XYZ file of C-alpha atoms in Angstrom:
375
model
C 6.002 -11.818 16.328
C 9.571 -10.974 15.433
C 10.240 -10.603 11.736
C 13.732 -11.613 10.689
C 15.710 -10.109 7.839
C 15.812 -13.576 6.277
C 12.028 -13.678 5.971
C 11.911 -10.293 4.274
C 14.626 -11.325 1.835
C 12.791 -14.561 1.072
C 9.661 -12.562 0.285
C 11.685 -10.277 -1.961
C 13.227 -13.251 -3.726
C 9.805 -14.735 -4.368
C 8.780 -11.561 -6.154
C 12.006 -11.327 -8.131
C 11.493 -14.822 -9.522
C 8.433 -13.607 -11.433
C 10.153 -13.431 -14.826
C 7.684 -11.838 -17.249
C 8.927 -13.640 -20.342
C 7.731 -17.200 -19.529
C 4.015 -17.179 -18.807
C 0.957 -19.346 -19.427
C -1.279 -18.320 -22.296
C -4.144 -16.031 -21.307
C -6.640 -18.615 -22.597
C -5.487 -21.086 -19.928
C -4.961 -18.665 -17.043
C -6.448 -15.508 -15.565
C -3.494 -13.141 -15.903
C -3.186 -10.149 -13.571
C -0.377 -7.658 -14.216
C 1.709 -5.655 -11.768
C 4.553 -3.182 -12.225
C 6.195 -2.415 -8.887
C 9.596 -1.761 -7.300
C 11.410 -5.033 -6.695
C 14.631 -3.033 -6.271
C 15.351 0.200 -4.403
C 14.080 1.631 -1.127
C 10.491 0.438 -1.639
C 11.368 -3.163 -2.476
C 10.942 -4.649 1.041
C 7.416 -3.353 1.684
C 6.302 -4.156 -1.868
C 7.661 -7.676 -1.419
C 5.437 -8.242 1.621
C 2.313 -7.135 -0.230
C 3.071 -9.056 -3.409
C 4.112 -12.249 -1.626
C 0.846 -12.290 0.332
C -1.202 -11.805 -2.851
C 0.677 -14.671 -4.458
C 0.046 -16.804 -1.402
C -3.695 -16.291 -1.785
C -3.598 -17.196 -5.480
C -1.438 -20.274 -4.840
C -3.914 -21.595 -2.280
C -6.834 -20.827 -4.584
C -5.161 -22.496 -7.561
C -4.472 -25.615 -5.489
C -8.253 -25.896 -5.107
C -8.825 -25.590 -8.856
C -8.708 -21.819 -9.326
C -11.818 -19.956 -10.409
C -14.035 -21.188 -13.236
C -11.515 -23.986 -13.703
C -8.550 -21.693 -14.400
C -5.701 -20.528 -12.131
C -4.991 -16.876 -11.419
C -1.415 -15.805 -12.159
C 0.162 -12.540 -10.983
C 2.796 -11.319 -13.441
C 5.053 -8.845 -11.656
C 7.720 -6.736 -13.383
C 10.270 -4.554 -11.604
C 10.042 -0.830 -12.349
C 12.664 0.307 -9.832
C 10.357 3.145 -8.713
C 10.735 4.745 -12.149
C 7.468 5.974 -13.675
C 8.839 5.713 -17.222
C 9.610 2.037 -16.666
C 6.168 1.625 -15.111
C 4.551 2.847 -18.323
C 6.711 0.533 -20.434
C 5.983 -2.440 -18.177
C 2.271 -1.701 -18.161
C 2.090 -1.641 -21.940
C 3.968 -4.962 -22.082
C 1.537 -6.490 -19.618
C -1.473 -5.252 -21.554
C 0.046 -6.605 -24.761
C 0.434 -9.987 -23.027
C -3.313 -10.056 -22.521
C -3.657 -9.503 -18.782
C -7.244 -9.355 -17.582
C -6.496 -6.482 -15.219
C -3.759 -4.614 -13.352
C -3.236 -4.686 -9.592
C -1.086 -3.653 -6.636
C 0.915 -0.850 -8.239
C 3.119 0.769 -5.616
C 3.663 4.535 -6.025
C 1.673 7.633 -6.913
C 3.925 8.498 -9.907
C 3.530 4.900 -11.109
C -0.247 5.202 -11.058
C -0.057 8.502 -12.910
C 1.932 6.714 -15.619
C -0.075 3.488 -15.755
C -3.678 4.569 -15.298
C -4.101 6.246 -18.719
C -2.848 3.046 -20.366
C -5.195 0.895 -18.302
C -8.172 3.079 -19.163
C -7.303 3.107 -22.861
C -7.192 -0.704 -22.804
C -10.380 -0.945 -20.734
C -8.546 -2.869 -18.008
C -9.488 -2.807 -14.340
C -6.943 -0.998 -12.146
C -7.254 -2.739 -8.804
C -5.952 -2.308 -5.281
C -3.002 0.029 -5.599
C -0.790 0.096 -2.528
C -1.162 3.893 -2.342
C -3.971 6.382 -1.715
C -3.531 9.625 -3.693
C -6.633 11.696 -4.413
C -6.226 11.273 -8.187
C -7.253 7.602 -7.891
C -10.555 8.408 -6.174
C -12.236 10.438 -8.904
C -15.771 8.970 -9.280
C -15.452 9.200 -13.071
C -12.663 6.579 -13.085
C -14.917 3.574 -13.643
C -11.931 1.237 -14.161
C -10.364 2.028 -10.757
C -11.138 -0.108 -7.711
C -9.286 0.989 -4.591
C -9.095 -1.470 -1.713
C -7.902 1.077 0.856
C -8.753 4.542 2.160
C -7.109 7.627 0.694
C -4.167 9.508 2.159
C -6.397 12.436 3.090
C -8.411 10.121 5.368
C -5.192 9.148 7.136
C -4.007 12.728 7.475
C -7.342 13.837 8.949
C -7.115 11.115 11.588
C -3.542 12.113 12.394
C -4.353 15.824 12.732
C -7.322 15.106 14.994
C -5.053 12.900 17.096
C -2.386 15.447 17.837
C -4.844 18.317 18.186
C -6.697 16.350 20.865
C -3.378 15.878 22.657
C -2.733 19.617 22.553
C 0.187 19.245 20.143
C 0.113 22.350 17.950
C 3.663 22.727 16.635
C 3.582 20.536 13.524
C 6.358 19.938 10.997
C 6.703 17.442 8.163
C 9.256 15.488 6.169
C 7.789 15.560 2.657
C 8.711 13.672 -0.508
C 9.210 15.920 -3.537
C 7.199 13.682 -5.891
C 3.446 13.676 -6.559
C 2.900 11.470 -3.495
C 4.375 14.147 -1.255
C 2.496 16.943 -2.998
C -0.812 15.109 -2.633
C -0.325 14.399 1.075
C 0.965 17.913 1.745
C -2.161 19.429 0.189
C -4.329 17.200 2.373
C -2.257 18.034 5.431
C -2.583 21.787 4.931
C -6.334 21.425 4.497
C -6.665 19.278 7.627
C -4.526 21.668 9.661
C -6.583 24.640 8.504
C -9.745 22.840 9.581
C -8.181 22.322 13.001
C -7.057 25.971 13.119
C -3.408 24.929 12.996
C -0.541 25.715 10.633
C 2.431 23.792 9.317
C 5.444 25.108 11.199
C 8.051 23.849 8.716
C 8.679 21.211 6.100
C 11.824 19.461 4.914
C 11.924 17.964 1.424
C 13.373 14.615 0.367
C 13.753 12.719 -2.904
C 11.446 9.735 -2.345
C 13.978 7.395 -3.949
C 16.513 8.297 -1.254
C 16.923 7.386 2.401
C 19.473 10.072 3.328
C 17.824 12.372 5.879
C 20.794 13.922 7.708
C 20.103 17.482 6.543
C 16.356 17.156 7.019
C 16.747 16.116 10.658
C 18.792 19.209 11.430
C 16.431 21.447 9.447
C 13.348 20.392 11.424
C 15.140 20.155 14.743
C 15.827 23.898 14.611
C 12.116 24.782 14.760
C 11.434 22.513 17.765
C 8.180 20.875 16.600
C 6.017 18.753 18.872
C 4.976 16.522 15.958
C 6.775 15.452 12.787
C 4.639 13.853 10.075
C 6.743 11.512 7.927
C 5.593 11.708 4.300
C 8.311 9.627 2.683
C 9.355 6.091 1.869
C 9.725 3.746 4.835
C 13.538 3.654 4.687
C 13.766 7.439 4.958
C 11.108 7.562 7.680
C 12.942 4.961 9.761
C 16.242 6.746 9.229
C 14.706 10.047 10.313
C 13.319 8.615 13.548
C 16.564 6.839 14.435
C 18.748 9.814 13.588
C 16.525 12.305 15.387
C 16.334 10.254 18.559
C 20.078 9.673 18.542
C 20.495 13.465 18.407
C 18.106 14.040 21.315
C 15.330 15.325 19.016
C 12.186 13.698 20.456
C 8.912 14.939 18.941
C 5.959 12.632 18.339
C 6.612 10.883 15.031
C 3.609 10.091 12.833
C 4.025 7.968 9.693
C 1.477 7.030 7.038
C 0.299 3.573 6.006
C 2.801 3.405 3.147
C 5.449 2.699 5.801
C 3.389 0.055 7.588
C 5.401 -3.086 6.982
C 7.439 -5.580 8.943
C 10.561 -4.249 7.253
C 9.816 -0.715 8.544
C 9.655 -1.927 12.133
C 12.838 -3.912 11.654
C 14.644 -0.893 10.193
C 13.546 1.207 13.187
C 15.003 -1.299 15.627
C 15.027 0.011 19.201
C 13.724 3.385 17.985
C 10.383 1.846 16.956
C 8.583 2.141 20.274
C 6.134 5.042 20.361
C 6.071 5.798 16.629
C 2.490 6.490 15.521
C 1.413 4.941 12.206
C -1.892 5.412 10.397
C -3.406 2.188 9.036
C -5.847 1.376 6.245
C -6.180 -2.347 6.986
C -7.579 -4.125 10.044
C -5.065 -5.383 12.582
C -3.291 -8.428 11.103
C -2.686 -9.689 14.645
C -6.309 -9.926 15.845
C -8.594 -12.823 14.970
C -11.938 -11.056 15.254
C -12.044 -10.250 11.512
C -12.641 -13.333 9.374
C -10.353 -12.346 6.500
C -7.583 -11.679 9.039
C -8.057 -15.143 10.540
C -7.847 -16.600 7.043
C -4.712 -14.560 6.304
C -3.002 -15.668 9.505
C -3.829 -19.323 8.844
C -2.357 -19.033 5.350
C 0.797 -17.276 6.556
C 1.307 -19.892 9.273
C 1.956 -22.394 6.474
C 4.169 -20.004 4.478
C 7.010 -18.805 6.732
C 8.483 -16.549 4.023
C 5.422 -14.267 4.225
C 5.335 -12.031 7.336
C 2.212 -11.111 9.271
C 1.932 -7.405 8.483
C -0.501 -4.724 7.358
C 1.307 -4.613 4.006
C 0.843 -8.342 3.587
C -2.814 -8.182 4.577
C -3.473 -5.573 1.895
C -2.015 -7.890 -0.734
C -4.078 -10.800 0.541
C -7.297 -8.761 0.655
C -6.733 -7.444 -2.866
C -6.077 -10.949 -4.208
C -9.266 -12.224 -2.585
C -11.198 -9.341 -4.107
C -9.818 -10.178 -7.574
C -10.866 -13.801 -7.110
C -14.389 -12.844 -6.078
C -14.702 -10.309 -8.899
C -13.754 -12.915 -11.524
C -16.074 -15.485 -9.931
C -19.045 -13.143 -10.083
C -18.252 -11.970 -13.615
C -18.485 -15.508 -14.997
C -16.297 -17.977 -16.941
C -16.199 -15.958 -20.160
C -15.211 -12.647 -18.599
C -12.951 -10.257 -20.504
C -11.531 -6.871 -19.487
C -14.735 -4.958 -20.111
C -16.765 -7.656 -18.404
C -14.619 -7.527 -15.292
C -14.969 -3.748 -14.983
C -18.700 -3.920 -15.626
C -19.137 -6.834 -13.229
C -17.433 -5.105 -10.317
C -19.406 -1.915 -10.856
C -22.630 -3.877 -11.127
C -21.974 -5.898 -7.955
C -20.965 -2.747 -6.065
C -20.324 -4.500 -2.724
C -17.869 -7.277 -1.794
C -17.796 -8.783 1.699
C -14.368 -10.413 1.939
C -14.857 -11.617 5.506
C -15.894 -8.818 7.894
C -14.062 -6.387 5.616
C -16.318 -5.006 2.891
C -15.368 -3.091 -0.246
C -18.071 -0.847 -1.737
C -18.134 0.698 -5.208
C -21.288 2.753 -5.703
C -21.438 4.691 -8.948
C -20.338 7.906 -7.262
C -17.286 6.512 -5.431
C -14.025 4.679 -6.124
C -13.178 4.500 -2.419
C -13.689 0.811 -1.677
C -12.830 1.170 2.013
C -12.881 4.136 4.369
C -11.008 2.436 7.187
C -8.317 4.762 8.559
C -7.061 4.126 12.071
C -4.166 5.098 14.304
C -1.693 2.659 15.792
C 1.384 2.989 17.985
C 4.360 0.669 17.686
C 4.844 -1.105 20.999
C 7.955 -2.395 22.708
C 7.492 -5.798 21.043
C 7.407 -4.235 17.565
C 3.680 -4.750 17.081
C 1.238 -2.065 15.997
C -1.134 -1.420 18.900
C -4.637 -0.078 18.224
């Protein structure tokens, strides 16, 4: 399925229309808050995830919502600025949101999580997987995806099995990059390998000219791309244009239709770790449901990023349903922890008392000639 630029822009526009100042009263609506980048280098992938979550809620609300009330996702742009994330989060909590969901970056979660915990609000389904969100003591946190370290372990096992031992990395300088780098070094040590070199990048930037030349000099067999999707795509395109042809491995944070589109002809052969089932296959019930919904909403692309938004929205719906019609913030947190397991359609999220993991699915895909992720 070819994703056009127009579809991505339509998804972005749908998110941008979520003005936070005109909203139903909390008594009439289940309000879920989100602070995420609607502008900047992360806007396209965030738009896919958020649009798919909204699609789920719209379809649910058309059937009467849950306990007779609609679910509304209030999304405010933070421009990938953690300070703005904190300000937005406090505004959302003051507006009476039942919980927070689908935050986009590691620095954003570092800023928002203390506020969520202080308010007793559930912190659900972030789009990222840093280790700090998986502490068993964080009873308000409910991850709907595997952690970055799970992805890195799969990647290291992959290239070790292929006999690829010269490993380099493009690494963001923020807490996201630091978290993944720590996991990468640990995984490499376990495989009796070392990191040959690393090139740093501001994760709000997509300029990788210097980084390409820096890593090219050490002649790695593998380059792990620990950056935003725009920078990762730019690195692959620039490297290949310069005749620099290692195996490129990107993490799930890049896994979006917009990433493949940005790669263009350079997409084929790029390895991407995934934390969602294939959105193209129909053997998983929630995927079939997602594809049927997207077929009637052409502005929402079929992508792993979109599926994560859809899965998280369905989880929120089921959590509210189980918690009952009078649920408040504390009741939602308690209800999820009490239920512990949520089968969303051949994709189950588990929250035993000693884990915030939700899902442990971490798989490898390769982008094919048609732009699809092949398992």
